[in-house]
Amino acid sequence: MGALRPRIRRRHPGAAGYQVFTQHGTMAGPAPAASVLDTVGAGDTFTATLPAGLHQHGLLGANYRDALHAIPAPTLTSILHTAATAASITCSRPGADPPTAQELARVRRS
């Protein structure tokens, strides 16, 4: 059963940033600055953006557990920053209105 445990667990405490726990230790990062209008959906946005980022890097799915286990810290940091950015965008809007992938890419490029 041990092989089926998740390789990454996360905690997203909001304005304080995020924490991610892996076999290799804890990673933490700040929440990007945002003009907060509504926090509804921010945690859900972070949670949804994390596996999307893992998928983009070919790290999602049972066949990729070893690769996920060996994820380089800079790759995970980038994915986490993207998830935090998506959550901050959600906070800047009324209701649970996460950014589209295109909106998120525009913000990340700027």
mmCIF file with all atom_site columns, C-alpha atoms in Angstrom:
data_model
loop_
_atom_site.group_PDB
_atom_site.id
_atom_site.type_symbol
_atom_site.label_atom_id
_atom_site.label_alt_id
_atom_site.label_comp_id
_atom_site.label_asym_id
_atom_site.label_entity_id
_atom_site.label_seq_id
_atom_site.pdbx_PDB_ins_code
_atom_site.Cartn_x
_atom_site.Cartn_y
_atom_site.Cartn_z
_atom_site.occupancy
_atom_site.B_iso_or_equiv
_atom_site.pdbx_formal_charge
_atom_site.auth_seq_id
_atom_site.auth_comp_id
_atom_site.auth_asym_id
_atom_site.auth_atom_id
_atom_site.pdbx_PDB_model_num
ATOM 1   C CA . MET A 1 1   ? 0.000   0.000  0.000   1.00 0.00 ? 1   MET A CA 1
ATOM 2   C CA . GLY A 1 2   ? 2.880   2.400  0.613   1.00 0.00 ? 2   GLY A CA 1
ATOM 3   C CA . ALA A 1 3   ? 3.455   2.830  -3.119  1.00 0.00 ? 3   ALA A CA 1
ATOM 4   C CA . LEU A 1 4   ? -0.023  4.334  -3.490  1.00 0.00 ? 4   LEU A CA 1
ATOM 5   C CA . ARG A 1 5   ? 0.543   7.204  -1.040  1.00 0.00 ? 5   ARG A CA 1
ATOM 6   C CA . PRO A 1 6   ? 0.605   10.675 -2.583  1.00 0.00 ? 6   PRO A CA 1
ATOM 7   C CA . ARG A 1 7   ? 4.062   11.993 -3.345  1.00 0.00 ? 7   ARG A CA 1
ATOM 8   C CA . ILE A 1 8   ? 3.093   15.641 -2.686  1.00 0.00 ? 8   ILE A CA 1
ATOM 9   C CA . ARG A 1 9   ? 0.799   17.022 0.002   1.00 0.00 ? 9   ARG A CA 1
ATOM 10  C CA . ARG A 1 10  ? -0.041  20.693 0.183   1.00 0.00 ? 10  ARG A CA 1
ATOM 11  C CA . ARG A 1 11  ? -1.305  23.250 2.623   1.00 0.00 ? 11  ARG A CA 1
ATOM 12  C CA . HIS A 1 12  ? -2.516  26.608 1.328   1.00 0.00 ? 12  HIS A CA 1
ATOM 13  C CA . PRO A 1 13  ? -3.177  28.946 4.248   1.00 0.00 ? 13  PRO A CA 1
ATOM 14  C CA . GLY A 1 14  ? -4.225  31.887 2.063   1.00 0.00 ? 14  GLY A CA 1
ATOM 15  C CA . ALA A 1 15  ? -2.502  35.240 2.457   1.00 0.00 ? 15  ALA A CA 1
ATOM 16  C CA . ALA A 1 16  ? 0.357   33.559 4.336   1.00 0.00 ? 16  ALA A CA 1
ATOM 17  C CA . GLY A 1 17  ? 1.338   31.644 1.182   1.00 0.00 ? 17  GLY A CA 1
ATOM 18  C CA . TYR A 1 18  ? 1.579   27.890 0.769   1.00 0.00 ? 18  TYR A CA 1
ATOM 19  C CA . GLN A 1 19  ? 3.458   24.899 2.124   1.00 0.00 ? 19  GLN A CA 1
ATOM 20  C CA . VAL A 1 20  ? 4.108   21.669 0.277   1.00 0.00 ? 20  VAL A CA 1
ATOM 21  C CA . PHE A 1 21  ? 5.384   18.508 1.907   1.00 0.00 ? 21  PHE A CA 1
ATOM 22  C CA . THR A 1 22  ? 7.307   15.908 -0.079  1.00 0.00 ? 22  THR A CA 1
ATOM 23  C CA . GLN A 1 23  ? 9.577   13.022 0.836   1.00 0.00 ? 23  GLN A CA 1
ATOM 24  C CA . HIS A 1 24  ? 12.464  15.449 0.414   1.00 0.00 ? 24  HIS A CA 1
ATOM 25  C CA . GLY A 1 25  ? 11.213  18.093 2.824   1.00 0.00 ? 25  GLY A CA 1
ATOM 26  C CA . THR A 1 26  ? 8.963   21.115 3.032   1.00 0.00 ? 26  THR A CA 1
ATOM 27  C CA . MET A 1 27  ? 8.745   23.884 0.448   1.00 0.00 ? 27  MET A CA 1
ATOM 28  C CA . ALA A 1 28  ? 7.022   27.169 1.176   1.00 0.00 ? 28  ALA A CA 1
ATOM 29  C CA . GLY A 1 29  ? 6.282   30.269 -0.837  1.00 0.00 ? 29  GLY A CA 1
ATOM 30  C CA . PRO A 1 30  ? 4.545   33.590 -0.504  1.00 0.00 ? 30  PRO A CA 1
ATOM 31  C CA . ALA A 1 31  ? 1.127   34.472 -1.809  1.00 0.00 ? 31  ALA A CA 1
ATOM 32  C CA . PRO A 1 32  ? 1.489   36.900 -4.725  1.00 0.00 ? 32  PRO A CA 1
ATOM 33  C CA . ALA A 1 33  ? 0.165   40.382 -4.026  1.00 0.00 ? 33  ALA A CA 1
ATOM 34  C CA . ALA A 1 34  ? -3.476  40.794 -4.953  1.00 0.00 ? 34  ALA A CA 1
ATOM 35  C CA . SER A 1 35  ? -6.254  43.307 -4.559  1.00 0.00 ? 35  SER A CA 1
ATOM 36  C CA . VAL A 1 36  ? -8.558  41.000 -2.639  1.00 0.00 ? 36  VAL A CA 1
ATOM 37  C CA . LEU A 1 37  ? -12.207 41.262 -3.595  1.00 0.00 ? 37  LEU A CA 1
ATOM 38  C CA . ASP A 1 38  ? -13.402 37.772 -2.649  1.00 0.00 ? 38  ASP A CA 1
ATOM 39  C CA . THR A 1 39  ? -11.508 34.725 -1.365  1.00 0.00 ? 39  THR A CA 1
ATOM 40  C CA . VAL A 1 40  ? -14.156 32.196 -2.391  1.00 0.00 ? 40  VAL A CA 1
ATOM 41  C CA . GLY A 1 41  ? -12.567 29.617 -4.643  1.00 0.00 ? 41  GLY A CA 1
ATOM 42  C CA . ALA A 1 42  ? -8.935  30.607 -4.053  1.00 0.00 ? 42  ALA A CA 1
ATOM 43  C CA . GLY A 1 43  ? -7.996  27.328 -2.354  1.00 0.00 ? 43  GLY A CA 1
ATOM 44  C CA . ASP A 1 44  ? -9.871  25.340 -4.977  1.00 0.00 ? 44  ASP A CA 1
ATOM 45  C CA . THR A 1 45  ? -8.016  27.241 -7.692  1.00 0.00 ? 45  THR A CA 1
ATOM 46  C CA . PHE A 1 46  ? -4.642  26.467 -6.091  1.00 0.00 ? 46  PHE A CA 1
ATOM 47  C CA . THR A 1 47  ? -5.628  22.820 -5.703  1.00 0.00 ? 47  THR A CA 1
ATOM 48  C CA . ALA A 1 48  ? -6.755  22.537 -9.341  1.00 0.00 ? 48  ALA A CA 1
ATOM 49  C CA . THR A 1 49  ? -3.736  24.365 -10.751 1.00 0.00 ? 49  THR A CA 1
ATOM 50  C CA . LEU A 1 50  ? -1.250  22.092 -8.959  1.00 0.00 ? 50  LEU A CA 1
ATOM 51  C CA . PRO A 1 51  ? -2.145  18.872 -10.836 1.00 0.00 ? 51  PRO A CA 1
ATOM 52  C CA . ALA A 1 52  ? -2.542  20.858 -14.063 1.00 0.00 ? 52  ALA A CA 1
ATOM 53  C CA . GLY A 1 53  ? 1.072   21.977 -13.682 1.00 0.00 ? 53  GLY A CA 1
ATOM 54  C CA . LEU A 1 54  ? 2.217   18.470 -12.874 1.00 0.00 ? 54  LEU A CA 1
ATOM 55  C CA . HIS A 1 55  ? 0.439   17.251 -16.010 1.00 0.00 ? 55  HIS A CA 1
ATOM 56  C CA . GLN A 1 56  ? 2.139   19.912 -18.144 1.00 0.00 ? 56  GLN A CA 1
ATOM 57  C CA . HIS A 1 57  ? 5.487   18.607 -16.923 1.00 0.00 ? 57  HIS A CA 1
ATOM 58  C CA . GLY A 1 58  ? 4.583   14.955 -17.572 1.00 0.00 ? 58  GLY A CA 1
ATOM 59  C CA . LEU A 1 59  ? 4.389   14.115 -13.868 1.00 0.00 ? 59  LEU A CA 1
ATOM 60  C CA . LEU A 1 60  ? 0.766   13.128 -13.381 1.00 0.00 ? 60  LEU A CA 1
ATOM 61  C CA . GLY A 1 61  ? -0.535  9.583  -13.327 1.00 0.00 ? 61  GLY A CA 1
ATOM 62  C CA . ALA A 1 62  ? 0.388   6.191  -11.947 1.00 0.00 ? 62  ALA A CA 1
ATOM 63  C CA . ASN A 1 63  ? 2.994   5.610  -14.663 1.00 0.00 ? 63  ASN A CA 1
ATOM 64  C CA . TYR A 1 64  ? 4.888   8.745  -13.610 1.00 0.00 ? 64  TYR A CA 1
ATOM 65  C CA . ARG A 1 65  ? 5.189   8.175  -9.852  1.00 0.00 ? 65  ARG A CA 1
ATOM 66  C CA . ASP A 1 66  ? 8.953   7.731  -10.000 1.00 0.00 ? 66  ASP A CA 1
ATOM 67  C CA . ALA A 1 67  ? 9.348   10.954 -11.989 1.00 0.00 ? 67  ALA A CA 1
ATOM 68  C CA . LEU A 1 68  ? 7.097   12.787 -9.545  1.00 0.00 ? 68  LEU A CA 1
ATOM 69  C CA . HIS A 1 69  ? 9.129   11.418 -6.652  1.00 0.00 ? 69  HIS A CA 1
ATOM 70  C CA . ALA A 1 70  ? 12.276  12.836 -8.282  1.00 0.00 ? 70  ALA A CA 1
ATOM 71  C CA . ILE A 1 71  ? 10.761  16.198 -9.305  1.00 0.00 ? 71  ILE A CA 1
ATOM 72  C CA . PRO A 1 72  ? 13.499  18.840 -9.397  1.00 0.00 ? 72  PRO A CA 1
ATOM 73  C CA . ALA A 1 73  ? 12.989  21.615 -6.848  1.00 0.00 ? 73  ALA A CA 1
ATOM 74  C CA . PRO A 1 74  ? 12.977  24.396 -9.513  1.00 0.00 ? 74  PRO A CA 1
ATOM 75  C CA . THR A 1 75  ? 10.199  22.608 -11.426 1.00 0.00 ? 75  THR A CA 1
ATOM 76  C CA . LEU A 1 76  ? 8.072   22.167 -8.327  1.00 0.00 ? 76  LEU A CA 1
ATOM 77  C CA . THR A 1 77  ? 8.728   25.769 -7.294  1.00 0.00 ? 77  THR A CA 1
ATOM 78  C CA . SER A 1 78  ? 7.539   26.993 -10.699 1.00 0.00 ? 78  SER A CA 1
ATOM 79  C CA . ILE A 1 79  ? 4.381   24.868 -10.533 1.00 0.00 ? 79  ILE A CA 1
ATOM 80  C CA . LEU A 1 80  ? 3.628   26.082 -7.013  1.00 0.00 ? 80  LEU A CA 1
ATOM 81  C CA . HIS A 1 81  ? 4.190   29.717 -7.931  1.00 0.00 ? 81  HIS A CA 1
ATOM 82  C CA . THR A 1 82  ? 1.806   29.306 -10.855 1.00 0.00 ? 82  THR A CA 1
ATOM 83  C CA . ALA A 1 83  ? -0.825  27.785 -8.538  1.00 0.00 ? 83  ALA A CA 1
ATOM 84  C CA . ALA A 1 84  ? -0.394  30.631 -6.042  1.00 0.00 ? 84  ALA A CA 1
ATOM 85  C CA . THR A 1 85  ? -0.666  33.184 -8.852  1.00 0.00 ? 85  THR A CA 1
ATOM 86  C CA . ALA A 1 86  ? -3.885  31.566 -10.087 1.00 0.00 ? 86  ALA A CA 1
ATOM 87  C CA . ALA A 1 87  ? -5.302  31.705 -6.551  1.00 0.00 ? 87  ALA A CA 1
ATOM 88  C CA . SER A 1 88  ? -4.408  35.378 -6.222  1.00 0.00 ? 88  SER A CA 1
ATOM 89  C CA . ILE A 1 89  ? -6.161  36.148 -9.507  1.00 0.00 ? 89  ILE A CA 1
ATOM 90  C CA . THR A 1 90  ? -9.248  34.355 -8.204  1.00 0.00 ? 90  THR A CA 1
ATOM 91  C CA . CYS A 1 91  ? -9.148  36.548 -5.075  1.00 0.00 ? 91  CYS A CA 1
ATOM 92  C CA . SER A 1 92  ? -9.207  39.666 -7.236  1.00 0.00 ? 92  SER A CA 1
ATOM 93  C CA . ARG A 1 93  ? -12.623 38.732 -8.689  1.00 0.00 ? 93  ARG A CA 1
ATOM 94  C CA . PRO A 1 94  ? -16.092 38.354 -7.251  1.00 0.00 ? 94  PRO A CA 1
ATOM 95  C CA . GLY A 1 95  ? -17.188 34.763 -6.623  1.00 0.00 ? 95  GLY A CA 1
ATOM 96  C CA . ALA A 1 96  ? -15.274 31.627 -7.494  1.00 0.00 ? 96  ALA A CA 1
ATOM 97  C CA . ASP A 1 97  ? -13.948 32.784 -10.867 1.00 0.00 ? 97  ASP A CA 1
ATOM 98  C CA . PRO A 1 98  ? -10.538 31.217 -11.543 1.00 0.00 ? 98  PRO A CA 1
ATOM 99  C CA . PRO A 1 99  ? -8.406  32.400 -14.446 1.00 0.00 ? 99  PRO A CA 1
ATOM 100 C CA . THR A 1 100 ? -8.313  30.562 -17.719 1.00 0.00 ? 100 THR A CA 1
ATOM 101 C CA . ALA A 1 101 ? -5.039  28.960 -18.772 1.00 0.00 ? 101 ALA A CA 1
ATOM 102 C CA . GLN A 1 102 ? -4.574  31.803 -21.268 1.00 0.00 ? 102 GLN A CA 1
ATOM 103 C CA . GLU A 1 103 ? -5.098  34.485 -18.597 1.00 0.00 ? 103 GLU A CA 1
ATOM 104 C CA . LEU A 1 104 ? -2.686  32.751 -16.268 1.00 0.00 ? 104 LEU A CA 1
ATOM 105 C CA . ALA A 1 105 ? -0.049  32.459 -19.002 1.00 0.00 ? 105 ALA A CA 1
ATOM 106 C CA . ARG A 1 106 ? -0.375  36.195 -19.744 1.00 0.00 ? 106 ARG A CA 1
ATOM 107 C CA . VAL A 1 107 ? 0.104   37.102 -16.091 1.00 0.00 ? 107 VAL A CA 1
ATOM 108 C CA . ARG A 1 108 ? 3.074   34.737 -15.728 1.00 0.00 ? 108 ARG A CA 1
ATOM 109 C CA . ARG A 1 109 ? 4.758   36.304 -18.776 1.00 0.00 ? 109 ARG A CA 1
ATOM 110 C CA . SER A 1 110 ? 4.375   39.860 -17.487 1.00 0.00 ? 110 SER A CA 1
#
